[in-house]
PDB file of C-alpha atoms in Angstrom:
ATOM      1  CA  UNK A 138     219.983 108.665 103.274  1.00 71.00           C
ATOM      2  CA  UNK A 139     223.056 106.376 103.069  1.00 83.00           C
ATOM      3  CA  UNK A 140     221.676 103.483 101.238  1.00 89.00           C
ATOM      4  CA  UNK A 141     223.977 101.559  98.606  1.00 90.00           C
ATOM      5  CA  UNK A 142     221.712 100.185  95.983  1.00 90.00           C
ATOM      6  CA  UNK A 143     223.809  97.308  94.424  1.00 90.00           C
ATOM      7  CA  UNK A 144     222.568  95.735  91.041  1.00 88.00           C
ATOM      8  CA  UNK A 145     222.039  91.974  91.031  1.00 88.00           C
ATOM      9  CA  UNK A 146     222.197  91.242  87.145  1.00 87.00           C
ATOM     10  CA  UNK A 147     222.238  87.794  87.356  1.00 86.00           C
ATOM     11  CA  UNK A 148     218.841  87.857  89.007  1.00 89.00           C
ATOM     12  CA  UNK A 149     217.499  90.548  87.554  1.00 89.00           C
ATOM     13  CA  UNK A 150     216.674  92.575  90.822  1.00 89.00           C
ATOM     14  CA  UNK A 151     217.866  95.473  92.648  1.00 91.00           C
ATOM     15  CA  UNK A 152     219.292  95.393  96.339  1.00 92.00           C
ATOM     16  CA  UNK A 153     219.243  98.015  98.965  1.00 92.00           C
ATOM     17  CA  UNK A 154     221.830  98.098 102.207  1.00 93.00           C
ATOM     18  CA  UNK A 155     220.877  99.845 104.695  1.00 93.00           C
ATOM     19  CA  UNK A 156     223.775 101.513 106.719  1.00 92.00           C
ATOM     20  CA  UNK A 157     225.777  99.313 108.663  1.00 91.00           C
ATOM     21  CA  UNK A 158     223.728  96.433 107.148  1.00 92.00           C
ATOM     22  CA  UNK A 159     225.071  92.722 106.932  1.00 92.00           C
ATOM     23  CA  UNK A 160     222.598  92.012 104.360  1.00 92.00           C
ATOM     24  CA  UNK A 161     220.409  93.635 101.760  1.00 93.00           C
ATOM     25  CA  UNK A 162     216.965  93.919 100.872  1.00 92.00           C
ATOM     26  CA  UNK A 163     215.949  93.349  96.965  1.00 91.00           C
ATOM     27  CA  UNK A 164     213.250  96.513  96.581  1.00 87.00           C
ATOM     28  CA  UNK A 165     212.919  96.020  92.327  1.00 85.00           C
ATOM     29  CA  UNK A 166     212.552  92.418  90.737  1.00 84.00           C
ATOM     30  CA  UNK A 167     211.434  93.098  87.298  1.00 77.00           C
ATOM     31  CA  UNK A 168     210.309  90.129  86.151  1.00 80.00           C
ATOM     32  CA  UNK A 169     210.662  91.733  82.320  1.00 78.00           C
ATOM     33  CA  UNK A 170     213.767  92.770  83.478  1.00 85.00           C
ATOM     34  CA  UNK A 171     216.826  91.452  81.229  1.00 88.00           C
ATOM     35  CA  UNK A 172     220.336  92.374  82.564  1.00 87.00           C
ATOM     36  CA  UNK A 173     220.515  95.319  84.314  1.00 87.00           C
ATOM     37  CA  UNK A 174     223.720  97.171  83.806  1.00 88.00           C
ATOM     38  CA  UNK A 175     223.977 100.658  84.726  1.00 88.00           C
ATOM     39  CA  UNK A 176     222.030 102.335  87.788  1.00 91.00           C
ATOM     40  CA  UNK A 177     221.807 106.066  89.255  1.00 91.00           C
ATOM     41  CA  UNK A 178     219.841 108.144  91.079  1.00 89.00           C
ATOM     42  CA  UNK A 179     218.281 111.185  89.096  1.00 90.00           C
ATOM     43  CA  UNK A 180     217.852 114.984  90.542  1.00 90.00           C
ATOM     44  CA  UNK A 181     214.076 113.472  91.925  1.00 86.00           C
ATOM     45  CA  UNK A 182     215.071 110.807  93.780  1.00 84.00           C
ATOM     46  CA  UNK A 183     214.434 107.903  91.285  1.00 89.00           C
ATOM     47  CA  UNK A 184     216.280 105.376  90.617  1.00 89.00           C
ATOM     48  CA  UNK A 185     217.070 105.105  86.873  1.00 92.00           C
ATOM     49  CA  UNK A 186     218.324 101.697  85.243  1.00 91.00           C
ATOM     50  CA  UNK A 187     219.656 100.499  82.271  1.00 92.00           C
ATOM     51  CA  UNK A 188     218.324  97.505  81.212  1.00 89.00           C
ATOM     52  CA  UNK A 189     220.994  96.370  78.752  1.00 87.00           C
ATOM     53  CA  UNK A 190     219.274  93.027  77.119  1.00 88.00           C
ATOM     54  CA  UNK A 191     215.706  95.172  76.614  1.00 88.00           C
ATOM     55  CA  UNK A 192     217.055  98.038  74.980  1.00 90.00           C
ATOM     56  CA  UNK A 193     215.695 100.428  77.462  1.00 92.00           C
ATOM     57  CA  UNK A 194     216.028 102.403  80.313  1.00 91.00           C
ATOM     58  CA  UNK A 195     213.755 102.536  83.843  1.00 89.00           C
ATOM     59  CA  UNK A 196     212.705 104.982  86.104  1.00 89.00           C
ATOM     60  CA  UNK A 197     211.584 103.756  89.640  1.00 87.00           C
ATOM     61  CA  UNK A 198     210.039 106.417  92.095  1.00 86.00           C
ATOM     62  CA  UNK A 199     212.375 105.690  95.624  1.00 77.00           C
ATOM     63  CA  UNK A 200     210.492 108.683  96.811  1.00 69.00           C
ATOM     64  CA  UNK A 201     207.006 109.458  97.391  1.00 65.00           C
ATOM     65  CA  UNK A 202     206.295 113.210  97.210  1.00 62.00           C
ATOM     66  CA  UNK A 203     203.586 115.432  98.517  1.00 63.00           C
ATOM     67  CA  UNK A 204     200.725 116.936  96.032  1.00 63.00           C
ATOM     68  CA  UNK A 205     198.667 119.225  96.399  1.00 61.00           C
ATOM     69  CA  UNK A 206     194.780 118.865  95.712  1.00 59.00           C
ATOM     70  CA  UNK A 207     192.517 121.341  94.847  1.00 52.00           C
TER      71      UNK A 207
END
């Protein structure tokens, strides 16, 4: 969609431009967040982050799919 998601390790967050933006909008502040360091977006559309100080990795759903009910 054009978005530049820009990691904010010093804070701990995640920002979001939006095109042609002259400011961004933090959409993840993980408060047991420790040092985000390396960010992507996977084939579903989530944003996936390494979270360097916590030995781990995220996964944030950025997009909300249909399903189907019976």
């Amino acid at each position: 969609f054009g978005f530049l998601y820009i990691m904010d390790s010093a804070n701990d967050r995640i920002m979001r431009w939006f095109p042609g933006a002259s400011y961004g909008v933090p959409i993840i502040s993980e408060p047991s967040m420790n040092m985000p360091r390396g960010l992507r977006i996977d084939p579903f559309g989530s944003l996936v982050v390494a979270d360097v100080n916590m030995h781990r990795v995220l996964s944030f759903a950025m997009i909300c799919r249909k399903t189907m009910h019976d």
